[in-house]
């Protein structure tokens, strides 16, 4: 197999309280209570060239944090991020410039991800001016026109403001902005969450077309497993800042191995399997406020034993190529 | 209602300006206020052309004509609104006074805006220690009332440099004092806006593209804070004019040789009950109407420019 | 007799030149303890229908014609006073997008307490306790620590949940309705779970369904997610551009949609295409209110549209499975006297 495009190596991220100087804006409270949030606790993951890696998991498990680390909006506390075998997590703003061209992002909220006071032309030109500094006015104009056409918008969209477009059209503009620097990797953080089913189909189709056309790699974060099943090449399941299972799409959906993956898959309402009863997870909702000692899923896992509370399970490659971090799978214990 | 409806409901609301124009056409009171305000501005600009006398000429002040009543009482068609205690034509003096008052108000607020917006932007965007420091400075500045600061500073200046120097620099001093005393109002609002804006995804998107910090602040965030700035701007100009009038009334503002509206009211105040009511009443009415109109406009703008942003 | 029956309801929005029609002649009925779903794309008029049923239409909106009968009582003619005895007590409503946005410079705790205190006078300590309870209610982990965090320190989903928690605080009737202290007979839930991620969504829907089933409460679920519909509702109403275009038993509609729009919606789902293949999107978009097509409102997007579809709107026919408003289905029915399976989409 060829070298992966992106590798996360033992990535950790802890959010701490900001400086306490902002006291007048808070309600009275004891200072020491401000928590540390352990958002990522050692992520090992790689993204291969040309694939679509979908990341799924509960709210607050660190998906967006992972994405923000990769694009350089946050810095990791521990571990490293490699892009094309070069370490990129500690770069300064100017050193990062060549990588910005290669990694772009599309956001969840189509209503907040475009500056309401800039026309579509201005939005797209900004990116082009930074990364193709030498271009002439006519070159830029022509490029923007082609770009808009390639995402299914017409030239007269140029001089309009974002609020004149519908949600799906705005996501197209976001995608055009990301594509304008001709990136290799596009990170999409729940790009469909605010859209209707029918509009979701339009945006997904567009993303697939672009992938075929330009050989893009996607890191796709979503809650919608139906989309995952359709769109992903591989899937990474996250739980509380750790990756618990990584597998090919087919493998994951046919034979989920990690207990959390199994619960997750059974809980989605699905049209093709109407009588499937969801597995209900019992136990406390997880908190990223303490660093977990053993498996982060242990207090909700039906298969947990003593070892799970004490030892962190590592990702182990299974016979079918999937990677699972679970003691029970390793020991061969299964669901009753 | 979900945000998803906006594109359907109001395709007409294309730009902020057009939106405001449309709204003001439907609101008689606001339109009226705007017209009066425009009238004031024109008067201020064109005072030298409009006023019947040249206030700078030597024969303008003629003590023989002092305290003449308005035209309709005396029948003296030279002085439409009568004359003041120094025999100046009241109408001319009011025209020039309005010009002065507005100039001082606008310039003072420009200083406020310049200071407040840049400090607010820096504070909000960079955050952390710098933000904490600047905001504490703003708190301290605001905890002294503007009038107190102004009175102390102006009084000290007056005693230090003497009356002659003061008379020359009065306008500049007033502008500086009023300008510097109230920047925190803008700074705070802008900072709150910046906090709201910088969490939005378009700022992240710009950062990912590699847009520089300065550019993000000026091109992305600043235009999104214009609405609240505009609202405060109108109200602050009114406040600055009132403050200037109050200071002049206390004898710390514009000298009698170059009277602003406040100084005029003050100079006529002593004659109010001795029969020469017009000296004080006409400038007062002029001032009150101006302040009233500006407050009306400010409130109207507040209602029509996304109210959510302003509360912050 | 049915619990709620809606007849020829139409709703308009007052505009300067010409009133915009948001609901055209909507009719349906709901039995005691029945669970129905209203589905359609954004802007179809689902929320408008929900608001109209409880007489909470926003300002320029008004009920133009039609009747809403609840337990034999005409609701459209009630005075605000009379409504008080019904809204929230007999008919509870869970609103979509509660118009609360979080202030980025205040902790979420401060904002929740502000909300509580603006409604009731209680001590800070009690308010805090209540707020933390509500955070736990929407399944935010470690609520007492989250209480002191700023909005940007939460994940996207958590922020949405905080908003829901605040909505719960602001509308105590809703919590009560959910807890069934007031024994409502109908719950109208407008996209109650779109803000939540799937695991929790499933839990809440299960809870809602359970409550309704156990207590014989009828449920009107408004959503655009067929997955949700399939789990909860017994009957489904598909709306397009302010009209109901198809109605019938949920399973039948999902397995065998008749109306071209329903077919399009279901076909657009990712599971309807082979993995990695293009999805079947419906071309075009929902028309805005001020630009409604003539005749069948779906015709600009419909693959089967004919001339008569542009001329006049089709009436309802019973296809054997569901009731549909479409000329093509009507023709098919008259051709085959007997029902002959749904046509597939292209
Ligand atoms: N700037 C921050 N300061 C403090 N904590 C943060 C910050 N950003 C994220 N967190 C915390 O990190 C954890 C992971 O957040 P993240 O946004 O990555 O979740 P997510 O998986 O994207 O969830 P969702 O599905 O809701 O978007 C959460 O507990 C969140 O509260
Ligand atoms: N106050 C209003 N004034 C004018 N038009 C309105 C108003 N409220 C809603 N509309 C319009 O009524 C139509 C139906 O809106 P509605 O909120 O019912 O959609 P919906 O089906 O609930 O969509 P969503 O899935 O986005 O919630 C839309 O075209 C919308 O633009
Ligand atoms: S390691 Fe233990 S607790 Fe964790 S998922 Fe596996 S069995 Fe459950
Ligand atoms: S009536 Fe005509 S346009 Fe409307 S759905 Fe049927 S075939 Fe399509
Ligand atoms: Mg997220
Ligand atoms: Mg709605």
Coordinates of N, CA and C in Angstrom, one line a residue, chain C residues 221-339:
Chain C
X221 N -46.0 14.6 14.3 CA -44.6 14.7 14.2 C -44.2 15.4 12.9
X222 N -43.6 16.5 13.0 CA -43.2 17.3 11.8 C -41.7 17.1 11.6
X223 N -41.3 16.6 10.4 CA -39.9 16.3 10.2 C -39.7 16.2 8.7
X224 N -38.4 16.2 8.3 CA -38.1 15.9 6.9 C -37.3 14.6 6.8
X225 N -37.3 13.8 7.9 CA -36.5 12.6 7.9 C -37.3 11.4 7.9
X226 N -37.3 10.7 6.8 CA -38.1 9.5 6.6 C -37.7 8.4 7.6
X227 N -36.5 8.3 8.0 CA -36.0 7.3 9.0 C -36.8 7.5 10.3
X228 N -36.9 8.8 10.7 CA -37.6 9.1 12.0 C -39.1 8.7 11.8
X229 N -39.6 9.0 10.7 CA -41.1 8.8 10.4 C -41.3 7.3 10.5
X230 N -40.4 6.5 9.9 CA -40.7 5.1 9.9 C -40.8 4.5 11.3
X231 N -40.0 5.0 12.2 CA -40.0 4.5 13.5 C -41.2 4.9 14.4
X232 N -41.8 6.0 14.0 CA -42.8 6.5 15.0 C -44.2 6.6 14.5
X233 N -44.4 7.0 13.2 CA -45.8 7.4 12.8 C -46.5 6.2 12.2
X234 N -47.8 6.2 12.5 CA -48.7 5.2 11.8 C -49.1 5.7 10.4
X235 N -49.4 7.0 10.4 CA -49.8 7.5 9.1 C -48.9 8.7 8.7
X236 N -48.7 8.9 7.4 CA -47.8 9.9 7.0 C -48.5 10.9 6.0
X237 N -48.2 12.2 6.1 CA -48.7 13.1 5.2 C -47.5 13.8 4.5
X238 N -47.5 13.8 3.2 CA -46.4 14.4 2.5 C -46.8 15.8 2.0
X239 N -46.1 16.8 2.4 CA -46.5 18.2 2.0 C -45.5 18.7 0.9
X240 N -46.1 19.4 0.0 CA -45.2 20.2 -1.0 C -45.9 21.5 -1.2
X241 N -45.1 22.6 -1.1 CA -45.5 23.9 -1.4 C -46.9 24.2 -0.8
X242 N -47.1 23.9 0.5 CA -48.3 24.3 1.2 C -49.5 23.4 0.9
X243 N -49.3 22.3 0.2 CA -50.4 21.3 0.0 C -50.0 20.0 0.4
X244 N -51.0 19.2 0.9 CA -50.7 17.8 1.1 C -50.8 17.1 -0.2
X245 N -49.8 16.4 -0.6 CA -49.8 15.7 -1.9 C -50.0 14.2 -1.8
X246 N -49.7 13.7 -0.7 CA -49.9 12.2 -0.5 C -50.1 11.9 0.9
X247 N -51.1 11.0 1.2 CA -51.3 10.6 2.6 C -51.7 9.2 2.7
X248 N -51.2 8.5 3.7 CA -51.5 7.1 3.8 C -50.7 6.5 5.0
X249 N -50.9 5.1 5.1 CA -50.1 4.4 6.2 C -48.6 4.5 5.9
X250 N -47.9 4.8 6.9 CA -46.4 5.0 6.8 C -45.7 4.0 6.0
X251 N -45.9 2.7 6.4 CA -45.1 1.7 5.8 C -45.4 1.6 4.3
X252 N -46.7 1.7 4.0 CA -47.1 1.6 2.6 C -46.4 2.8 1.8
X253 N -46.5 4.0 2.4 CA -45.9 5.1 1.6 C -44.4 4.9 1.4
X254 N -43.7 4.4 2.4 CA -42.3 4.2 2.3 C -42.0 3.1 1.3
X255 N -42.7 2.0 1.4 CA -42.4 0.9 0.5 C -42.9 1.1 -0.9
X256 N -44.0 1.9 -1.0 CA -44.6 2.0 -2.3 C -45.1 3.4 -2.6
X257 N -44.2 4.4 -2.7 CA -44.7 5.8 -2.8 C -45.4 6.0 -4.2
X258 N -46.5 6.7 -4.2 CA -47.2 6.9 -5.4 C -46.9 8.3 -6.1
X259 N -46.9 9.3 -5.3 CA -46.8 10.7 -5.9 C -45.3 10.8 -6.3
X260 N -45.1 11.4 -7.5 CA -43.8 11.6 -8.0 C -42.9 12.4 -6.9
X261 N -43.4 13.3 -6.2 CA -42.6 14.0 -5.2 C -42.2 13.0 -4.1
X262 N -43.1 12.2 -3.6 CA -42.7 11.3 -2.5 C -41.6 10.3 -3.0
X263 N -41.9 9.9 -4.3 CA -40.9 9.0 -4.9 C -39.5 9.7 -4.9
X264 N -39.5 10.9 -5.3 CA -38.3 11.7 -5.5 C -37.6 11.8 -4.1
X265 N -38.4 12.1 -3.1 CA -37.8 12.3 -1.7 C -37.1 11.0 -1.3
X266 N -37.9 9.9 -1.4 CA -37.4 8.6 -1.0 C -36.2 8.2 -1.8
X267 N -36.2 8.5 -3.1 CA -35.1 8.1 -4.0 C -33.8 8.8 -3.7
X268 N -34.0 10.0 -3.1 CA -32.8 10.8 -2.9 C -32.0 10.3 -1.7
X269 N -32.6 9.4 -0.9 CA -31.9 8.9 0.3 C -30.7 8.2 -0.1
X270 N -29.6 8.3 0.6 CA -28.4 7.6 0.2 C -28.5 6.1 0.1
X271 N -29.4 5.5 0.9 CA -29.5 4.1 0.8 C -30.2 3.6 -0.4
X272 N -30.7 4.5 -1.2 CA -31.4 4.1 -2.4 C -30.5 4.0 -3.6
X273 N -29.2 4.4 -3.4 CA -28.3 4.2 -4.5 C -27.2 3.3 -4.1
X274 N -26.6 2.6 -5.1 CA -25.5 1.8 -4.7 C -24.4 2.6 -4.1
X275 N -23.6 2.0 -3.1 CA -22.6 2.8 -2.5 C -21.6 3.3 -3.6
X276 N -21.3 4.6 -3.4 CA -20.3 5.2 -4.4 C -21.0 5.7 -5.6
X277 N -22.2 5.4 -5.9 CA -22.9 5.9 -7.1 C -23.5 7.2 -6.8
X278 N -23.8 7.9 -7.9 CA -24.6 9.2 -7.7 C -25.9 9.0 -7.1
X279 N -26.3 9.9 -6.2 CA -27.7 9.8 -5.7 C -28.7 10.4 -6.6
X280 N -29.9 9.9 -6.5 CA -31.0 10.4 -7.4 C -31.6 11.7 -6.8
X281 N -31.1 12.8 -7.2 CA -31.6 14.0 -6.7 C -32.8 14.5 -7.5
X282 N -33.7 15.2 -6.8 CA -34.8 15.8 -7.5 C -34.3 17.1 -8.1
X283 N -34.5 17.4 -9.3 CA -34.0 18.6 -9.9 C -34.7 19.8 -9.3
X284 N -34.0 20.9 -9.3 CA -34.7 22.2 -8.9 C -34.9 22.3 -7.4
X285 N -35.6 23.3 -7.0 CA -35.8 23.6 -5.6 C -37.2 23.9 -5.3
X286 N -37.6 23.8 -4.0 CA -38.9 24.2 -3.6 C -39.2 25.7 -4.0
X287 N -40.3 26.0 -4.6 CA -40.5 27.4 -5.0 C -40.8 28.3 -3.8
X288 N -40.3 29.5 -3.9 CA -40.7 30.5 -2.8 C -42.2 30.8 -2.9
X289 N -42.7 31.4 -1.8 CA -44.1 31.7 -1.7 C -44.5 32.7 -2.8
X290 N -43.6 33.6 -3.1 CA -44.1 34.7 -4.0 C -43.9 34.2 -5.5
X291 N -43.6 33.0 -5.7 CA -43.4 32.5 -7.1 C -43.9 31.1 -7.2
X292 N -45.2 30.9 -6.9 CA -45.7 29.6 -6.9 C -46.1 29.2 -8.3
X293 N -45.8 28.0 -8.8 CA -46.2 27.6 -10.1 C -47.7 27.4 -10.2
X294 N -48.2 27.5 -11.4 CA -49.6 27.3 -11.6 C -49.9 25.8 -11.6
X295 N -51.2 25.4 -11.5 CA -51.6 24.0 -11.6 C -51.0 23.2 -10.5
X296 N -50.4 22.0 -10.8 CA -49.8 21.2 -9.8 C -48.5 21.9 -9.5
X297 N -48.3 22.2 -8.2 CA -47.1 23.1 -7.8 C -45.8 22.3 -8.1
X298 N -45.9 21.0 -8.3 CA -44.6 20.2 -8.4 C -44.2 20.2 -9.9
X299 N -45.0 20.7 -10.8 CA -44.7 20.4 -12.2 C -43.3 20.9 -12.7
X300 N -42.7 22.0 -12.2 CA -41.4 22.3 -12.8 C -40.4 21.3 -12.4
X301 N -40.6 20.5 -11.4 CA -39.6 19.5 -11.0 C -40.0 18.1 -11.3
X302 N -41.2 17.9 -11.8 CA -41.7 16.6 -12.0 C -41.3 15.9 -13.3
X303 N -40.8 14.7 -13.3 CA -40.3 14.1 -14.5 C -41.5 13.7 -15.4
X304 N -42.7 13.6 -14.8 CA -43.9 13.1 -15.6 C -44.8 14.3 -16.0
X305 N -44.3 15.5 -15.8 CA -45.3 16.6 -16.0 C -45.8 16.7 -17.4
X306 N -47.1 17.0 -17.5 CA -47.7 17.2 -18.8 C -48.3 18.6 -18.9
X307 N -48.9 18.9 -20.0 CA -49.6 20.2 -20.2 C -50.6 20.4 -19.2
X308 N -51.5 19.5 -18.9 CA -52.6 19.7 -18.0 C -52.1 20.0 -16.6
X309 N -50.9 19.4 -16.2 CA -50.4 19.7 -14.9 C -50.1 21.2 -14.7
X310 N -49.8 21.9 -15.8 CA -49.5 23.3 -15.7 C -50.8 24.1 -15.6
X311 N -51.9 23.5 -16.1 CA -53.2 24.2 -16.2 C -53.9 24.3 -14.9
X312 N -54.2 23.1 -14.3 CA -55.0 23.2 -13.1 C -54.5 22.1 -12.1
X313 N -54.7 22.4 -10.8 CA -54.2 21.4 -9.8 C -55.0 20.1 -9.8
X314 N -54.4 19.0 -9.7 CA -55.1 17.7 -9.6 C -55.9 17.5 -8.3
X315 N -56.9 16.7 -8.4 CA -57.6 16.4 -7.2 C -57.1 15.1 -6.5
X316 N -57.6 14.8 -5.4 CA -57.2 13.6 -4.7 C -57.8 12.3 -5.2
X317 N -57.0 11.3 -5.4 CA -57.6 10.0 -5.7 C -57.0 8.9 -4.7
X318 N -57.8 7.9 -4.5 CA -57.3 6.9 -3.6 C -56.7 5.8 -4.5
X319 N -55.4 5.5 -4.3 CA -54.7 4.6 -5.2 C -54.8 3.2 -4.7
X320 N -55.5 2.9 -3.6 CA -55.5 1.6 -3.1 C -54.6 1.5 -1.9
X321 N -53.6 2.3 -1.9 CA -52.6 2.3 -0.8 C -52.7 3.7 -0.1
X322 N -52.6 4.7 -0.9 CA -52.6 6.0 -0.3 C -53.4 7.0 -1.1
X323 N -53.7 8.1 -0.5 CA -54.5 9.1 -1.2 C -53.5 10.1 -1.9
X324 N -53.6 10.3 -3.2 CA -52.6 11.1 -3.9 C -53.3 12.1 -4.8
X325 N -52.6 13.3 -4.9 CA -53.0 14.3 -5.8 C -52.1 14.4 -7.0
X326 N -52.4 13.6 -8.0 CA -51.5 13.6 -9.2 C -52.3 13.1 -10.4
X327 N -52.2 13.7 -11.5 CA -52.9 13.3 -12.7 C -52.4 12.0 -13.2
X328 N -51.1 11.8 -13.2 CA -50.6 10.5 -13.7 C -51.1 9.3 -13.0
X329 N -51.1 9.5 -11.6 CA -51.5 8.4 -10.8 C -53.0 8.1 -11.1
X330 N -53.7 9.2 -11.3 CA -55.2 9.1 -11.6 C -55.4 8.3 -12.9
X331 N -54.6 8.7 -13.9 CA -54.8 8.0 -15.2 C -54.5 6.5 -15.0
X332 N -53.4 6.3 -14.3 CA -53.0 4.9 -14.1 C -54.1 4.1 -13.5
X333 N -54.7 4.7 -12.6 CA -55.8 4.0 -11.8 C -56.9 3.7 -12.8
X334 N -57.3 4.6 -13.6 CA -58.4 4.4 -14.5 C -58.0 3.4 -15.6
X335 N -56.8 3.3 -16.0 CA -56.4 2.4 -16.9 C -56.5 1.0 -16.4
X336 N -55.8 0.7 -15.3 CA -55.9 -0.6 -14.6 C -57.0 -0.4 -13.6
X337 N -58.0 -1.1 -13.8 CA -59.1 -1.0 -12.8 C -58.6 -1.5 -11.4
X338 N -57.6 -2.3 -11.5 CA -57.0 -2.8 -10.3 C -55.7 -2.2 -10.0
X339 N -55.3 -2.0 -8.8 CA -54.0 -1.4 -8.5 C -52.9 -2.2 -8.9

